[in-house]
Amino acid sequence: MNRPSTPDEIQRSEAVYSPLTESLRRLIDVTIRSDAGEADVRRAHALIEEATDLLSVQLDPDPFRVRTTPEGRPLTWGNVAFGLRNAVAPPLRVQRDGTGRATADLVLGAAYEGPAGQVHGGVCALILDHVLSATAHRRDAPAVTGTLTLRYVAPTPLGPVRAESWTDREERGKTFAVGQLLNADGAVTVQAEGIFIRPKAKS
Amino acid sequence: MNRPSTPDEIQRSEAVYSPLTESLRRLIDVTIRSDAGEADVRRAHALIEEATDLLSVQLDPDPFRVRTTPEGRPLTWGNVAFGLRNAVAPPLRVQRDGTGRATADLVLGAAYEGPAGQVHGGVCALILDHVLSATAHRRDAPAVTGTLTLRYVAPTPLGPVRAESWTDREERGKTFAVGQLLNADGAVTVQAEGIFIRPKAKS
């Protein structure tokens, strides 16, 4: 199932793994928040082991990497920011409007905590890195981060957050992007700027 | 089990949750790398649901926050960088030497991927934020990030990495820290500098 090659196989694989990964995100969350008794916790542990054994029957030694469908569409199911099969990913879904502005709305639960009740500063950085880089991405030329500067102006409470970014300017294959993270009230909690580089297209 | 209050209860809770969280980290990893057949994947999904139900029998509505043992030791089991009950955490274990230098060695697998085969730039940021902030932390006065600047000088391959940081200078409750991420060969891949602020102690 891991190496689906036809559009139909890709769709089937997505249909099986997408809800599994969603369930796994809930399991990560309740592992942190559980008040269950020791016997139930031990039983849950045994079930986790059993699920791991089932999925390990056949295992790719490599990470997921970026695979390509027969039509040339990139499959990034392992990505830590938005991967369909990566339960660490919140996951981020970036929306773009006609002006090149990129936005992501998401809800961050107990698994993304740093200071008590707040989003970890490094998770804010991960989100902003991804959303700022989206301003520079082109379908056939993904951008990589050159520099990223973050200014934490207020704590970011766990819960709904919005990240937004836009291009300040472009210069010789470099995109200078700026952006911010906002809390549920729409107040800015983190400001960011970054330089993103598109490796030159192979000729 | 979630609200252990005696040293003995805390030790028991740690002994049950620490291996469960380790197993959960493996489950996250194999969910990304599995080549198992559809029937096995569906069975694994059902087991994940069952484990979630067991742990959800009694659930804290809040995130873990920072709890305190009777002896005043902070319990940060939910922390996304190093939490004992947080399977998203790699987890980071910071070592300090006598000079105030902070170091963390860790192995990053498929769950932390960004570009194919490489650590996501935002994960590098999370690690460096945590390791740089460690230079500023005091037992009773955790530091928060003021600013963080990252310069990505080379790709960071998945696998063993080391983060290190040290204090450049201190000024009126602010720690100016610098640091870097190194790949398995000891070459620097990301450089970082940050300003960390210790909220004034309550008098």
Short mmCIF file of C-alpha atoms in Angstrom, two decimals:
data_model
loop_
_atom_site.label_atom_id
_atom_site.label_comp_id
_atom_site.label_asym_id
_atom_site.label_seq_id
_atom_site.Cartn_x
_atom_site.Cartn_y
_atom_site.Cartn_z
CA MET A 1 0.00 0.00 0.00
CA ASN A 2 2.99 2.23 0.55
CA ARG A 3 4.03 2.31 -3.07
CA PRO A 4 0.71 3.03 -4.77
CA SER A 5 1.31 3.76 -8.42
CA THR A 6 -2.04 4.18 -10.15
CA PRO A 7 -4.39 7.08 -9.32
CA ASP A 8 -6.85 4.49 -7.98
CA GLU A 9 -4.25 2.92 -5.66
CA ILE A 10 -3.20 6.35 -4.41
CA GLN A 11 -6.81 7.19 -3.62
CA ARG A 12 -7.31 3.88 -1.76
CA SER A 13 -4.11 4.34 0.22
CA GLU A 14 -5.14 7.88 1.14
CA ALA A 15 -8.59 6.63 2.19
CA VAL A 16 -7.04 4.10 4.60
CA TYR A 17 -4.19 6.17 6.05
CA SER A 18 -5.90 9.53 6.41
CA PRO A 19 -8.40 8.40 9.10
CA LEU A 20 -5.74 6.17 10.77
CA THR A 21 -3.44 9.18 11.16
CA GLU A 22 -6.33 11.26 12.54
CA SER A 23 -6.96 8.54 15.14
CA LEU A 24 -3.27 8.47 15.99
CA ARG A 25 -3.34 12.24 16.62
CA ARG A 26 -6.18 11.68 19.10
CA LEU A 27 -4.18 8.87 20.76
CA ILE A 28 -1.17 11.19 21.18
CA ASP A 29 -3.47 13.78 22.75
CA VAL A 30 -5.22 11.45 25.20
CA THR A 31 -1.89 9.88 26.23
CA ILE A 32 -1.02 13.31 27.62
CA ARG A 33 -4.43 14.07 29.16
CA SER A 34 -5.48 10.63 30.42
CA ASP A 35 -6.53 10.08 34.04
CA ALA A 36 -7.22 6.37 33.42
CA GLY A 37 -6.29 3.72 35.97
CA GLU A 38 -3.04 1.77 35.69
CA ALA A 39 -4.69 -1.41 34.31
CA ASP A 40 -6.30 0.52 31.44
CA VAL A 41 -3.05 2.33 30.67
CA ARG A 42 -1.19 -1.00 30.51
CA ARG A 43 -3.85 -2.47 28.20
CA ALA A 44 -3.62 0.60 25.95
CA HIS A 45 0.14 0.13 25.81
CA ALA A 46 -0.29 -3.51 24.70
CA LEU A 47 -2.69 -2.42 21.92
CA ILE A 48 -0.19 0.20 20.71
CA GLU A 49 2.47 -2.52 20.51
CA GLU A 50 0.08 -4.77 18.59
CA ALA A 51 -0.77 -2.01 16.09
CA THR A 52 2.95 -1.30 15.62
CA ASP A 53 3.62 -4.98 14.91
CA LEU A 54 0.86 -5.09 12.28
CA LEU A 55 2.17 -2.03 10.45
CA SER A 56 5.75 -3.32 10.72
CA VAL A 57 5.02 -6.57 8.83
CA GLN A 58 6.51 -4.83 5.85
CA LEU A 59 8.46 -1.67 6.46
CA ASP A 60 10.28 0.78 4.22
CA PRO A 61 13.78 1.29 5.69
CA ASP A 62 13.75 4.89 4.44
CA PRO A 63 11.67 7.90 5.45
CA PHE A 64 8.73 8.68 3.18
CA ARG A 65 10.63 11.25 1.13
CA VAL A 66 8.79 13.04 -1.67
CA ARG A 67 7.25 10.57 -4.10
CA THR A 68 5.70 11.40 -7.41
CA THR A 69 2.45 10.16 -8.87
CA PRO A 70 2.32 8.97 -12.50
CA GLU A 71 0.92 12.43 -13.37
CA GLY A 72 3.87 14.13 -11.71
CA ARG A 73 2.01 15.30 -8.60
CA PRO A 74 4.32 15.24 -5.52
CA LEU A 75 3.20 13.01 -2.61
CA THR A 76 4.49 14.42 0.68
CA TRP A 77 2.64 12.17 3.11
CA GLY A 78 5.55 12.03 5.55
CA ASN A 79 5.99 15.78 6.00
CA VAL A 80 6.07 16.87 9.66
CA ALA A 81 4.07 20.03 8.94
CA PHE A 82 1.25 18.66 6.79
CA GLY A 83 1.88 14.96 5.99
CA LEU A 84 -1.19 12.76 5.53
CA ARG A 85 0.62 9.87 7.27
CA ASN A 86 2.51 11.92 9.86
CA ALA A 87 0.65 12.15 13.18
CA VAL A 88 3.15 14.73 14.48
CA ALA A 89 1.79 17.21 11.90
CA PRO A 90 -1.00 19.44 13.33
CA PRO A 91 -1.62 19.22 10.20
CA LEU A 92 -1.17 22.54 8.42
CA ARG A 93 -3.40 23.35 5.44
CA VAL A 94 -2.26 26.49 3.68
CA GLN A 95 -4.81 28.55 1.74
CA ARG A 96 -3.66 31.11 -0.81
CA ASP A 97 -5.64 34.01 -2.13
CA GLY A 98 -5.19 35.71 -5.50
CA THR A 99 -2.67 38.21 -4.09
CA GLY A 100 -0.14 35.57 -3.02
CA ARG A 101 -1.09 35.82 0.64
CA ALA A 102 -0.86 32.45 2.44
CA THR A 103 -2.99 31.61 5.47
CA ALA A 104 -3.37 28.60 7.74
CA ASP A 105 -5.98 28.16 10.45
CA LEU A 106 -5.47 25.38 12.94
CA VAL A 107 -6.25 24.24 16.47
CA LEU A 108 -3.29 23.31 18.66
CA GLY A 109 -3.98 20.91 21.53
CA ALA A 110 -2.04 19.50 24.48
CA ALA A 111 0.59 17.91 22.21
CA TYR A 112 2.03 21.31 21.22
CA GLU A 113 2.50 22.74 24.72
CA GLY A 114 5.60 24.55 25.96
CA PRO A 115 4.98 26.95 28.86
CA ALA A 116 1.85 25.95 30.81
CA GLY A 117 -1.22 26.37 28.61
CA GLN A 118 0.79 27.95 25.80
CA VAL A 119 2.08 26.86 22.40
CA HIS A 120 5.83 26.06 22.49
CA GLY A 121 7.91 28.80 20.84
CA GLY A 122 9.51 26.18 18.60
CA VAL A 123 6.10 25.02 17.35
CA CYS A 124 5.28 28.66 16.49
CA ALA A 125 8.56 28.66 14.53
CA LEU A 126 7.65 25.43 12.69
CA ILE A 127 4.25 26.83 11.68
CA LEU A 128 5.65 30.18 10.56
CA ASP A 129 8.54 28.54 8.67
CA HIS A 130 6.02 26.50 6.72
CA VAL A 131 3.50 29.28 6.05
CA LEU A 132 6.18 31.83 5.09
CA SER A 133 7.86 29.32 2.79
CA ALA A 134 4.51 28.78 1.05
CA THR A 135 4.81 32.27 -0.45
CA ALA A 136 7.96 31.09 -2.27
CA HIS A 137 6.94 27.57 -3.32
CA ARG A 138 6.34 26.83 -6.98
CA ARG A 139 4.84 23.54 -8.08
CA ASP A 140 8.06 22.32 -9.66
CA ALA A 141 10.48 24.30 -7.48
CA PRO A 142 10.01 23.88 -3.75
CA ALA A 143 11.75 26.57 -1.72
CA VAL A 144 14.10 25.96 1.19
CA THR A 145 14.60 28.25 4.18
CA GLY A 146 17.67 30.51 4.08
CA THR A 147 17.06 32.53 7.23
CA LEU A 148 14.14 32.86 9.63
CA THR A 149 13.74 35.51 12.32
CA LEU A 150 11.03 35.29 14.96
CA ARG A 151 9.93 37.90 17.46
CA TYR A 152 7.72 36.65 20.28
CA VAL A 153 5.57 39.61 21.30
CA ALA A 154 3.01 37.77 23.47
CA PRO A 155 2.31 34.23 24.68
CA THR A 156 0.28 32.08 22.25
CA PRO A 157 -2.44 30.20 24.17
CA LEU A 158 -3.20 26.63 23.05
CA GLY A 159 -6.38 26.51 20.98
CA PRO A 160 -7.26 28.10 17.64
CA VAL A 161 -4.46 30.03 15.95
CA ARG A 162 -3.99 31.59 12.53
CA ALA A 163 -0.74 32.02 10.64
CA GLU A 164 -0.50 34.39 7.70
CA SER A 165 2.29 35.47 5.40
CA TRP A 166 2.95 37.48 2.30
CA THR A 167 5.86 38.34 0.03
CA ASP A 168 7.76 41.49 0.82
CA ARG A 169 9.93 41.27 -2.34
CA GLU A 170 11.65 38.83 -4.70
CA GLU A 171 15.27 39.03 -5.81
CA ARG A 172 17.20 36.61 -7.99
CA GLY A 173 15.41 33.41 -6.90
CA LYS A 174 15.05 34.59 -3.30
CA THR A 175 11.71 35.38 -1.73
CA PHE A 176 11.70 37.78 1.23
CA ALA A 177 8.57 36.84 3.16
CA VAL A 178 6.98 38.27 6.27
CA GLY A 179 4.21 36.92 8.43
CA GLN A 180 2.67 36.54 11.84
CA LEU A 181 0.90 34.19 14.20
CA LEU A 182 -2.39 35.33 15.72
CA ASN A 183 -4.32 34.03 18.72
CA ALA A 184 -8.05 33.26 18.83
CA ASP A 185 -8.85 36.97 19.35
CA GLY A 186 -6.87 37.97 16.25
CA ALA A 187 -4.02 39.56 18.24
CA VAL A 188 -0.49 39.05 16.93
CA THR A 189 1.66 36.84 19.19
CA VAL A 190 4.69 36.13 16.97
CA GLN A 191 6.13 38.14 14.07
CA ALA A 192 8.35 36.49 11.49
CA GLU A 193 10.46 37.28 8.48
CA GLY A 194 12.39 34.89 6.34
CA ILE A 195 14.39 34.48 3.17
CA PHE A 196 13.44 31.46 1.08
CA ILE A 197 15.56 30.12 -1.73
CA ARG A 198 14.42 28.19 -4.79
CA PRO A 199 17.23 25.97 -6.00
CA LYS A 200 17.86 26.75 -9.69
CA ALA A 201 15.80 24.58 -12.07
CA LYS A 202 17.83 21.91 -13.80
CA SER A 203 18.29 22.75 -17.47
CA MET B 1 -2.71 8.12 37.60
CA ASN B 2 -2.63 11.55 36.05
CA ARG B 3 -2.62 13.39 39.34
CA PRO B 4 0.04 11.47 41.27
CA SER B 5 0.84 13.30 44.45
CA THR B 6 3.27 11.21 46.50
CA PRO B 7 6.84 10.53 45.28
CA ASP B 8 5.87 6.85 45.04
CA GLU B 9 2.82 7.58 42.86
CA ILE B 10 4.88 9.85 40.62
CA GLN B 11 7.46 7.08 40.15
CA ARG B 12 4.74 4.52 39.31
CA SER B 13 3.08 6.87 36.85
CA GLU B 14 6.43 7.54 35.18
CA ALA B 15 7.15 3.80 35.00
CA VAL B 16 3.86 3.16 33.15
CA TYR B 17 3.77 6.18 30.83
CA SER B 18 7.43 6.37 29.82
CA PRO B 19 7.47 3.03 27.92
CA LEU B 20 3.95 3.65 26.54
CA THR B 21 5.09 6.96 25.04
CA GLU B 22 8.20 5.27 23.60
CA SER B 23 5.93 2.69 21.93
CA LEU B 24 3.72 5.46 20.61
CA ARG B 25 6.77 7.13 19.02
CA ARG B 26 7.50 3.86 17.20
CA LEU B 27 3.86 3.65 16.08
CA ILE B 28 4.05 7.18 14.62
CA ASP B 29 7.23 6.18 12.78
CA VAL B 30 5.90 2.92 11.30
CA THR B 31 2.64 4.60 10.26
CA ILE B 32 4.77 6.67 7.90
CA ARG B 33 7.05 3.84 6.72
CA SER B 34 4.63 0.91 6.58
CA ASP B 35 4.23 -1.18 3.44
CA ALA B 36 1.66 -3.47 5.10
CA GLY B 37 -1.42 -4.69 3.24
CA GLU B 38 -4.76 -2.95 3.55
CA ALA B 39 -6.26 -5.53 5.95
CA ASP B 40 -3.38 -5.13 8.42
CA VAL B 41 -3.57 -1.34 8.20
CA ARG B 42 -7.30 -1.44 8.95
CA ARG B 43 -6.73 -3.77 11.94
CA ALA B 44 -4.00 -1.45 13.24
CA HIS B 45 -6.44 1.46 12.95
CA ALA B 46 -9.04 -0.43 15.03
CA LEU B 47 -6.42 -1.11 17.75
CA ILE B 48 -5.46 2.57 17.84
CA GLU B 49 -9.14 3.45 18.37
CA GLU B 50 -9.38 0.86 21.14
CA ALA B 51 -6.28 2.21 22.92
CA THR B 52 -7.68 5.75 22.64
CA ASP B 53 -10.98 4.64 24.19
CA LEU B 54 -9.15 3.00 27.12
CA LEU B 55 -7.10 6.10 27.87
CA SER B 56 -10.16 8.33 27.44
CA VAL B 57 -12.17 6.58 30.21
CA GLN B 58 -11.13 9.49 32.39
CA LEU B 59 -9.69 12.52 30.68
CA ASP B 60 -8.35 15.83 31.91
CA PRO B 61 -10.07 18.59 29.87
CA ASP B 62 -6.90 20.71 30.12
CA PRO B 63 -3.43 20.26 28.63
CA PHE B 64 -0.84 18.82 31.01
CA ARG B 65 0.51 22.23 32.03
CA VAL B 66 3.39 22.36 34.48
CA ARG B 67 2.57 20.47 37.66
CA THR B 68 4.58 20.49 40.84
CA THR B 69 5.57 17.57 43.04
CA PRO B 70 5.19 17.85 46.83
CA GLU B 71 8.92 18.66 46.95
CA GLY B 72 8.44 21.51 44.48
CA ARG B 73 9.97 19.75 41.46
CA PRO B 74 8.23 20.79 38.22
CA LEU B 75 6.59 18.00 36.20
CA THR B 76 6.56 18.89 32.50
CA TRP B 77 5.38 15.59 31.05
CA GLY B 78 3.30 17.27 28.33
CA ASN B 79 6.09 19.41 26.85
CA VAL B 80 6.40 19.05 23.06
CA ALA B 81 10.22 19.17 23.19
CA PHE B 82 10.94 16.73 26.01
CA GLY B 83 7.69 15.61 27.67
CA LEU B 84 7.63 12.09 29.13
CA ARG B 85 4.00 11.68 27.98
CA ASN B 86 4.27 13.58 24.70
CA ALA B 87 5.02 11.28 21.74
CA VAL B 88 5.56 14.29 19.45
CA ALA B 89 8.73 15.10 21.45
CA PRO B 90 11.88 13.54 19.92
CA PRO B 91 12.50 13.75 23.05
CA LEU B 92 15.24 16.28 23.78
CA ARG B 93 17.56 15.63 26.71
CA VAL B 94 19.78 18.63 27.41
CA GLN B 95 23.15 18.08 29.08
CA ARG B 96 24.99 21.00 30.66
CA ASP B 97 28.66 21.16 31.43
CA GLY B 98 30.30 23.30 34.13
CA THR B 99 30.77 26.24 31.77
CA GLY B 100 27.05 26.73 31.09
CA ARG B 101 27.23 25.10 27.66
CA ALA B 102 24.09 23.11 26.81
CA THR B 103 24.14 20.12 24.45
CA ALA B 104 21.52 17.70 23.14
CA ASP B 105 22.21 14.61 21.05
CA LEU B 106 19.28 12.98 19.34
CA VAL B 107 18.27 10.83 16.41
CA LEU B 108 15.56 12.21 14.13
CA GLY B 109 13.55 9.67 12.14
CA ALA B 110 10.90 9.77 9.42
CA ALA B 111 8.47 11.75 11.61
CA TYR B 112 10.60 14.90 11.44
CA GLU B 113 11.02 15.08 7.67
CA GLY B 114 10.64 18.22 5.56
CA PRO B 115 12.53 18.13 2.24
CA ALA B 116 13.13 14.52 1.10
CA GLY B 117 15.49 12.81 3.55
CA GLN B 118 16.09 16.01 5.50
CA VAL B 119 14.97 17.42 8.83
CA HIS B 120 12.25 20.07 8.42
CA GLY B 121 13.59 23.60 8.97
CA GLY B 122 10.88 24.20 11.56
CA VAL B 123 11.99 21.14 13.55
CA CYS B 124 15.55 22.51 13.53
CA ALA B 125 14.03 25.73 14.92
CA LEU B 126 12.15 23.85 17.66
CA ILE B 127 15.31 22.03 18.74
CA LEU B 128 17.46 25.17 18.73
CA ASP B 129 14.80 27.22 20.54
CA HIS B 130 14.78 24.63 23.31
CA VAL B 131 18.54 24.14 23.57
CA LEU B 132 19.31 27.88 23.42
CA SER B 133 16.67 28.62 26.05
CA ALA B 134 18.31 26.03 28.32
CA THR B 135 21.23 28.44 28.79
CA ALA B 136 18.79 30.93 30.36
CA HIS B 137 16.62 28.59 32.45
CA ARG B 138 16.87 28.71 36.22
CA ARG B 139 15.14 26.11 38.36
CA ASP B 140 12.59 28.56 39.72
CA ALA B 141 12.57 30.96 36.77
CA PRO B 142 11.96 29.36 33.40
CA ALA B 143 12.92 31.61 30.49
CA VAL B 144 10.70 32.48 27.56
CA THR B 145 11.87 33.26 24.02
CA GLY B 146 12.06 36.94 23.08
CA THR B 147 13.60 36.62 19.62
CA LEU B 148 15.12 33.76 17.67
CA THR B 149 17.13 34.03 14.45
CA LEU B 150 18.06 31.00 12.38
CA ARG B 151 20.45 30.75 9.47
CA TYR B 152 20.23 27.54 7.44
CA VAL B 153 23.70 27.00 5.99
CA ALA B 154 23.29 23.39 4.78
CA PRO B 155 20.59 20.70 4.67
CA THR B 156 20.28 18.61 7.87
CA PRO B 157 19.94 14.91 6.93
CA LEU B 158 17.59 12.79 9.05
CA GLY B 159 19.55 10.64 11.52
CA PRO B 160 21.82 11.61 14.40
CA VAL B 161 22.12 15.34 15.09
CA ARG B 162 23.62 17.41 17.87
CA ALA B 163 22.47 20.81 19.09
CA GLU B 164 24.71 22.99 21.23
CA SER B 165 24.41 26.44 22.74
CA TRP B 166 26.13 28.82 25.06
CA THR B 167 25.57 32.22 26.57
CA ASP B 168 27.00 35.18 24.71
CA ARG B 169 26.09 37.68 27.43
CA GLU B 170 23.49 38.50 30.09
CA GLU B 171 21.83 41.87 30.57
CA ARG B 172 19.10 42.82 33.03
CA GLY B 173 17.29 39.46 33.09
CA LYS B 174 17.92 38.80 29.40
CA THR B 175 20.18 36.02 28.17
CA PHE B 176 21.73 36.45 24.72
CA ALA B 177 22.39 32.88 23.59
CA VAL B 178 23.99 31.48 20.48
CA GLY B 179 24.10 27.94 19.18
CA GLN B 180 24.13 25.59 16.24
CA LEU B 181 22.85 22.32 14.87
CA LEU B 182 25.37 19.78 13.61
CA ASN B 183 24.94 16.74 11.36
CA ALA B 184 26.35 13.26 12.02
CA ASP B 185 29.75 14.35 10.66
CA GLY B 186 29.95 17.29 13.05
CA ALA B 187 29.38 19.89 10.31
CA VAL B 188 27.21 22.90 11.19
CA THR B 189 23.89 22.95 9.31
CA VAL B 190 21.96 25.67 11.17
CA GLN B 191 23.24 28.64 13.19
CA ALA B 192 21.03 30.31 15.77
CA GLU B 193 20.94 33.25 18.11
CA GLY B 194 18.23 34.20 20.53
CA ILE B 195 17.25 36.48 23.36
CA PHE B 196 15.60 34.74 26.29
CA ILE B 197 13.75 36.55 29.03
CA ARG B 198 13.24 35.43 32.61
CA PRO B 199 10.04 36.96 33.98
CA LYS B 200 10.86 38.80 37.20
CA ALA B 201 10.60 36.62 40.31
CA LYS B 202 7.54 37.38 42.45
CA SER B 203 8.58 39.12 45.65
#
